[in-house]
Coordinates of C-alpha atoms in Angstrom, one line a residue:
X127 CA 23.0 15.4 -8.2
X128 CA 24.2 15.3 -4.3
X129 CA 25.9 18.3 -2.8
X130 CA 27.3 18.3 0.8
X131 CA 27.6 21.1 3.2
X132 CA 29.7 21.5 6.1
X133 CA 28.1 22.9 8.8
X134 CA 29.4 24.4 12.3
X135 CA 27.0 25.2 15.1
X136 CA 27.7 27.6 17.8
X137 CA 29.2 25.1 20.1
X138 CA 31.3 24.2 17.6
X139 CA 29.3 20.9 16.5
X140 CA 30.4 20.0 12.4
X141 CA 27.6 18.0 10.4
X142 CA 27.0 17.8 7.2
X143 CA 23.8 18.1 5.3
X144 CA 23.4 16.1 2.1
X145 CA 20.9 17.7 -0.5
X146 CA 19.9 15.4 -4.0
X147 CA 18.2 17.0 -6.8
X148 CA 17.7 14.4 -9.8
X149 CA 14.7 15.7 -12.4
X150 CA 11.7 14.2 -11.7
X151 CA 11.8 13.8 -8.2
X152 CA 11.2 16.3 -5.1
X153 CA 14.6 17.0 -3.6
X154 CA 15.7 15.5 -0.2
X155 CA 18.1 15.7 2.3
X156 CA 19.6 14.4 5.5
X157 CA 22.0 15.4 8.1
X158 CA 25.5 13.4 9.2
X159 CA 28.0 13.9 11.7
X160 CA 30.5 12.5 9.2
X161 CA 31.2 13.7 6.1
X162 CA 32.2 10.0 5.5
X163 CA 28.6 8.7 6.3
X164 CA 26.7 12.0 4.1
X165 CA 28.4 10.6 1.2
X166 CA 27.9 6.5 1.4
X167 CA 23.8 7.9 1.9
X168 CA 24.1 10.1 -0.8
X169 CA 25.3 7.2 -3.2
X170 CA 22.9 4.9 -2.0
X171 CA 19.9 6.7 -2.5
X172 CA 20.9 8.0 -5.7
X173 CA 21.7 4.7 -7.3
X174 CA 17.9 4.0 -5.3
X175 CA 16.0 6.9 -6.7
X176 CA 17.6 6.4 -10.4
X177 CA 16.0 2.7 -9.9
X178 CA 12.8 3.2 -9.2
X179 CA 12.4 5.9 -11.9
X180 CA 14.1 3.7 -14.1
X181 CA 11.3 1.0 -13.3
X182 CA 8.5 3.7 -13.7
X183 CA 10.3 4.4 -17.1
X184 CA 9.9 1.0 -18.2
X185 CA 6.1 0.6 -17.0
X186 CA 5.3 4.2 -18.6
X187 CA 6.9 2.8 -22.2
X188 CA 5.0 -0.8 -22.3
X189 CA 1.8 0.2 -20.5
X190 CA -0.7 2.2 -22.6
X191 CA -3.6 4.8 -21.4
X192 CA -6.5 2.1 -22.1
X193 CA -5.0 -0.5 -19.9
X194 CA -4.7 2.6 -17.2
X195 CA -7.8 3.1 -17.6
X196 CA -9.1 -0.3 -18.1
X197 CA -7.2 -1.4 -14.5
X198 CA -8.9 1.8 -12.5
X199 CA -13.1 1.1 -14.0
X200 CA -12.0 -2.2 -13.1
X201 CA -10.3 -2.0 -9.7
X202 CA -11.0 1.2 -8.5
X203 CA -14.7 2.6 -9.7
X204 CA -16.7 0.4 -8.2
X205 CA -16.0 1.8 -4.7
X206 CA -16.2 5.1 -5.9
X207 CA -20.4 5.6 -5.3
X208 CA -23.2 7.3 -7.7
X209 CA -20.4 9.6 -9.4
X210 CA -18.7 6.3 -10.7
X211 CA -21.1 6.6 -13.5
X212 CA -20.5 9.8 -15.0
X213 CA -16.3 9.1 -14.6
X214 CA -17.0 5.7 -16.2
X215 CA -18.7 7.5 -19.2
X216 CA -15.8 10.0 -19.3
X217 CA -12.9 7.7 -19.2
X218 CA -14.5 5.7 -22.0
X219 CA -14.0 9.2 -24.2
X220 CA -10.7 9.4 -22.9
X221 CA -10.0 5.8 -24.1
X222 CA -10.9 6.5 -27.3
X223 CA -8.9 9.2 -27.7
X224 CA -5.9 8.6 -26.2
X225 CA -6.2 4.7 -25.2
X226 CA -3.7 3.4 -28.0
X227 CA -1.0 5.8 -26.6
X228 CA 1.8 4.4 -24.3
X229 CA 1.7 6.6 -20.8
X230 CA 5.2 7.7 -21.9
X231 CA 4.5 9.5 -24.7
X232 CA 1.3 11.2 -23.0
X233 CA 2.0 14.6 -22.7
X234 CA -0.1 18.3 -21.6
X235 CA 0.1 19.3 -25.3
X236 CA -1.3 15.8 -26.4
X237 CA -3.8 16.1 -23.7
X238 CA -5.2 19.3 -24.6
X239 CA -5.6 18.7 -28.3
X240 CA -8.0 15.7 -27.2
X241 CA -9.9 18.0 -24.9
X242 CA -10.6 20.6 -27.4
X243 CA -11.8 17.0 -29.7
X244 CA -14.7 16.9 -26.3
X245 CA -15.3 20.4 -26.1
X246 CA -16.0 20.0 -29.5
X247 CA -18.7 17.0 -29.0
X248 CA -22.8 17.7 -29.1
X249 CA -25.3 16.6 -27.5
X250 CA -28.8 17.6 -28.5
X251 CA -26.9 20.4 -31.1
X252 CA -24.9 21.7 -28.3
X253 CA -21.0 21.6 -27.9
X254 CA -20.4 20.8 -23.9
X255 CA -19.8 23.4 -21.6
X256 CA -16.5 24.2 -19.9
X257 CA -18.0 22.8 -16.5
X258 CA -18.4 19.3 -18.1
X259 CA -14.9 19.6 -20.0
X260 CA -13.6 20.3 -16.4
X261 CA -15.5 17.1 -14.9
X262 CA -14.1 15.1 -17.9
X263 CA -10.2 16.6 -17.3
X264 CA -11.2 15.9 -13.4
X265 CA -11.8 11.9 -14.0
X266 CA -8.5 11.8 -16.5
X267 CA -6.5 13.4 -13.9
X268 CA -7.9 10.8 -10.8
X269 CA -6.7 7.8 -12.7
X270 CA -3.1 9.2 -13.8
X271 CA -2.6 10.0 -9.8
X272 CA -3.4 6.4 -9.8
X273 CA -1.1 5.7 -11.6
X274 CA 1.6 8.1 -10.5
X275 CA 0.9 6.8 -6.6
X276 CA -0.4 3.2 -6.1
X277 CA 0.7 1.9 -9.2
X278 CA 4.1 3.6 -10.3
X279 CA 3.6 3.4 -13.6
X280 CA 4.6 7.1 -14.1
X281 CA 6.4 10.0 -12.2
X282 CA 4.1 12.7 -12.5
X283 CA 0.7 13.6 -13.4
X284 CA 0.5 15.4 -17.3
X285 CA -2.7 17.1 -16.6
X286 CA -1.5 19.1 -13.1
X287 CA 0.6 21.3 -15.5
X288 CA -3.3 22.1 -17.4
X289 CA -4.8 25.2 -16.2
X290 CA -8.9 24.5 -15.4
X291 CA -11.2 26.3 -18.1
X292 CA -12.8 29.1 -17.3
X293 CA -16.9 28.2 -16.0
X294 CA -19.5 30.8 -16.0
X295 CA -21.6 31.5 -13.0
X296 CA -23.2 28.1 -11.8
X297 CA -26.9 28.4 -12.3
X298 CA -29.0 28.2 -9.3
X299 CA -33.0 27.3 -9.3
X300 CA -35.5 27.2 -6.8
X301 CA -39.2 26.4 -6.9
X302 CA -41.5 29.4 -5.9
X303 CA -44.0 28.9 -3.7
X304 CA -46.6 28.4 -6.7
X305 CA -44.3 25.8 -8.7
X306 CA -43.8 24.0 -5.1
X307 CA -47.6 23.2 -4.9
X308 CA -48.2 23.0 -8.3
X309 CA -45.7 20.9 -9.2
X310 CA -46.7 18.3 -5.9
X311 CA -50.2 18.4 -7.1
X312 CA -49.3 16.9 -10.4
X313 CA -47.0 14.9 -8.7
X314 CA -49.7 13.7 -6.6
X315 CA -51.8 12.7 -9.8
X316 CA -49.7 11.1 -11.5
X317 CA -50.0 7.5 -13.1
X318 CA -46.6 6.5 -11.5
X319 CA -47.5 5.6 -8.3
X320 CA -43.6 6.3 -6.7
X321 CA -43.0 9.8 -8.8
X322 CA -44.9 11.9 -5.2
X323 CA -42.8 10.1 -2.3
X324 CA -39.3 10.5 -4.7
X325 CA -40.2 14.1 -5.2
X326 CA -41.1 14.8 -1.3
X327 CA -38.1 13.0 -0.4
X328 CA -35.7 15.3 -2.5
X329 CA -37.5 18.2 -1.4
X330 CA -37.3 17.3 2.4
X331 CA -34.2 15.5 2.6
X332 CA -31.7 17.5 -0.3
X333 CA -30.6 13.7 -1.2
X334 CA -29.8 13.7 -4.8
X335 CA -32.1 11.2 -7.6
X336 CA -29.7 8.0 -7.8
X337 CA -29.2 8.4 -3.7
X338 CA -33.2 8.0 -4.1
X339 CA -33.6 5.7 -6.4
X340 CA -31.2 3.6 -5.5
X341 CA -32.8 2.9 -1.7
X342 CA -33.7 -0.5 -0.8
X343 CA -36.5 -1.6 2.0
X344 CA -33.2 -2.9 4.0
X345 CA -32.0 1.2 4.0
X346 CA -35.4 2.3 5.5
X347 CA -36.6 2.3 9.1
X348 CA -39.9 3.7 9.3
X349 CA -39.9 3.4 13.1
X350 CA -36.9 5.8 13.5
X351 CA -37.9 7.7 10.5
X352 CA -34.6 7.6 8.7
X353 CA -33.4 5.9 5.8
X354 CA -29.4 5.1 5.1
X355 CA -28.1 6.4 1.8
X356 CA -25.6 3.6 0.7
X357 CA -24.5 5.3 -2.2
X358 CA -23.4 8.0 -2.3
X359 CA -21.7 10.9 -4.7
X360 CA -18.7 10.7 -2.8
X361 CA -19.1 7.3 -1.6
X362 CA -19.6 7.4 2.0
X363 CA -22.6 6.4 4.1
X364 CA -25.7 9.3 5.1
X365 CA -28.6 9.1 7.3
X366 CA -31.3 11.2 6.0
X367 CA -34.0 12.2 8.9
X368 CA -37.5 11.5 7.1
X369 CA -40.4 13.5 7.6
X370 CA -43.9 14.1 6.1
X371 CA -45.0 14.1 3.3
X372 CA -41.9 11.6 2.2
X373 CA -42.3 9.3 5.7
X374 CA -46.4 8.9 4.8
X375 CA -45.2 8.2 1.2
X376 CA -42.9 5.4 2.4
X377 CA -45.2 4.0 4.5
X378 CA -48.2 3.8 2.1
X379 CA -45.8 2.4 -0.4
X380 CA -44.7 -0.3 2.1
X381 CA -47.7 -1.6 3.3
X382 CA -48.2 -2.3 -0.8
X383 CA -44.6 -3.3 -1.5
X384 CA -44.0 -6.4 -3.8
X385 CA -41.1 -9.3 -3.9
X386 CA -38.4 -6.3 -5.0
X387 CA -36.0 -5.2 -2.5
X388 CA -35.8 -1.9 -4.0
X389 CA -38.2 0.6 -2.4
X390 CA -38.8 2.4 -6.1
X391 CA -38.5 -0.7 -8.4
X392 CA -38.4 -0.8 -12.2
X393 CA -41.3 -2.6 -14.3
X394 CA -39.7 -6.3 -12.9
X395 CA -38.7 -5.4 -9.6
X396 CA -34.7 -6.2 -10.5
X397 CA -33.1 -2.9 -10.4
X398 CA -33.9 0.6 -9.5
X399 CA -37.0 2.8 -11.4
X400 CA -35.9 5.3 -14.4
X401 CA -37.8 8.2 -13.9
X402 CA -36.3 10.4 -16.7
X403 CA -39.5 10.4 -18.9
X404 CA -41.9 10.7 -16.2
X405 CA -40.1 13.7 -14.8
X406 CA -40.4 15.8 -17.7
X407 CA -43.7 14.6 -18.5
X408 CA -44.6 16.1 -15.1
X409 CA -42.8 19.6 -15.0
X410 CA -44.2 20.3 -18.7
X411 CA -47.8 19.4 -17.4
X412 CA -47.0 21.4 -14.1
X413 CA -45.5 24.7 -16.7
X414 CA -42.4 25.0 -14.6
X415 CA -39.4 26.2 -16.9
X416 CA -36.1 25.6 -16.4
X417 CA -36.0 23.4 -13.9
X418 CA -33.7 20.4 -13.4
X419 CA -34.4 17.0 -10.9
X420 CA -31.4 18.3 -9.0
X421 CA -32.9 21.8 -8.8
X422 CA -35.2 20.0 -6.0
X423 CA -31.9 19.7 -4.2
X424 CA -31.2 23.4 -4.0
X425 CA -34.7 23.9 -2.9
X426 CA -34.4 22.4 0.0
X427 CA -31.4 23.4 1.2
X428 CA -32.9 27.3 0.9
X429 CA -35.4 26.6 3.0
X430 CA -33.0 25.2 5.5
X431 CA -31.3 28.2 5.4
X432 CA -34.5 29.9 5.5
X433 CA -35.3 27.9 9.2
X434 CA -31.9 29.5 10.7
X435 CA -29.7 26.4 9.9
X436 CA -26.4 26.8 10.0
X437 CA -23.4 26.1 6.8
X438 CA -21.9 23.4 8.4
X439 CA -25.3 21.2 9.6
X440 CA -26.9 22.1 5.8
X441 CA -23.5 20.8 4.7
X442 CA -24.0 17.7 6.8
X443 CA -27.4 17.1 5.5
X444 CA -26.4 17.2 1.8
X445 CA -23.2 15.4 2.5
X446 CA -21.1 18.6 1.2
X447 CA -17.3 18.0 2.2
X448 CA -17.3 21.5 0.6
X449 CA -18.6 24.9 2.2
X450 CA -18.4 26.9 -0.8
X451 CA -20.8 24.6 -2.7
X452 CA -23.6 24.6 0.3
X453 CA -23.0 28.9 0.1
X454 CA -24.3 28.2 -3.6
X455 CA -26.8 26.2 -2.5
X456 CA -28.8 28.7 0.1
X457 CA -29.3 32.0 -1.7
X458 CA -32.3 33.4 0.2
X459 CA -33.8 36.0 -2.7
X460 CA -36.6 33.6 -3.2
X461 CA -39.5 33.1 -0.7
X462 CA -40.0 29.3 -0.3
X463 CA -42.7 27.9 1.8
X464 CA -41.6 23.9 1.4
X465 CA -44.2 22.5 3.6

């Protein structure tokens, strides 16, 4: 609906402004010197507005949630870095769920009986946390703004009317001085002759275990002592500034480097090393409890806190967009001696 107000300024100018509010679209308006001219712009764009929504209508009723999601893992994921793997995982729940639906039907009430079906999911006997439900609503709610903004298949997005559950406390853990060496020592005798140099690396750099892993001999230049993270969480280049014991690891482990462009290869040099099962091989021979890859992460950015850095150049190093993460990051109640 378009209303028109005359207006009269203290020289005695007249305008008129033009306000439109249709449902489903942010209001607008526009100021005239004719009353004439307000209303010809009012009826055009109008009759423009009710078009396009009627075009999103008919995309909304003969496209379904699958194909959504099917167009963004397809289009859109593969530029998205390390965290497309997780999202791809979640959107494949998602699919199941609600993928035979058409996006006009889709609705918060729909939407919140299928994340109660998730919350409801185990793994390893366990129902997942309302963190993970939150990272799961997080990837559904990326690919209907897709939606909503590049492709204009729907007006609005379902799940920003869904409030965020409630998470507990995020856990923080830190190696103590004792796990540090104990943990590098068994690192250091290991079978797996990478497991040492990935572990120094997270410990000295904060990168995070795919950003390691996934390092090619191409990424690494052992004369500037840096290495160029390519993949990232958030999907934007990082130099990380190598030092001992990770830069003599690399360099050991280049002089005997094979065909494989990958600097930790798998058993056939094609893709990047799994090191799930070695890693908790080695923390249950090294007895440290509780403790997560990751965990290595928040290690070193304690003792960087520790050494006087500052938020903003820890939040550089770890490639944190957000402050409030890299406070979680650098509590100082343990005492950490990292090298």
């Amino acid at each position: 609906m378009a209303t028109i107000e005359k207006r009269v300024a203290k020289d005695g100018k007249v305008s008129f402004r033009v306000k439109i509010r249709i449902k489903g679209h942010p209001e607008i308006s526009e100021t005239f010197s004719t009353k004439t001219a307000a209303k010809e712009w009012a009826e055009k764009t109008q009759s423009d507005i009710r078009g396009g929504m009627r075009l999103i209508t008919r995309e909304a009723k003969k496209r379904t949630v699958g194909e959504l999601i099917d167009l963004y893992v397809d289009k859109v994921l593969p530029y998205k870095g390390n965290g497309a793997v997780d999202t791809k995982r979640h959107l494949e729940i998602w699919r199941q769920l609600l993928g035979k639906y058409a996006l006009i039907s889709v609705n918060p009430r729909m939407i919140l009986g299928a994340r109660e079906k998730i919350q409801n999911m185990e793994t390893n006997g366990k129902k997942k946390s309302s963190s993970t439900v939150n990272r799961y609503m997080a990837a559904l709610s990326v690919v209907f703004s897709y939606a909503v903004k590049e492709l204009e298949w729907m007006d609005d997005n379902p799940i920003s009317k869904i409030s965020h559950l409630r998470e507990p406390k995020p856990r923080v853990r830190y190696l103590s001085d004792e796990e540090y060496e104990i943990l590098l020592k068994k690192a250091k005798e290991s079978t797996n002759p990478y497991i040492h140099t990935i572990i120094s690396i997270a410990l000295t750099t904060g990168a995070r275990k795919m950003e390691i892993l996934n390092l090619r001999w191409e990424d690494i230049d052992l004369n500037a002592n840096t290495a160029i993270l390519r993949e990232t969480k958030n999907g934007e280049y990082r130099v990380l500034q190598l030092i001992d014991p990770a830069l003599e690891g690399l360099k050991e482990l280049y002089e005997k480097r094979g065909s494989s462009p990958y600097v930790f290869p798998n058993h056939d040099g094609t893709g990047a090393l799994d090191i799930t099962y070695c890693w908790k091989d080695l923390i249950k021979l090294a007895g440290i409890e509780d403790f997560r890859f990751h965990d290595l992460r928040h290690t070193c950015a304690s003792y960087l806190a520790r050494n006087n850095s500052n938020m903003a150049i820890i939040a550089e190093i770890l490639g944190h967009k957000d402050l409030k993460m890299t406070k979680r990051y650098t509590l100082f109640h343990l005492d950490i001696n990292v090298l």
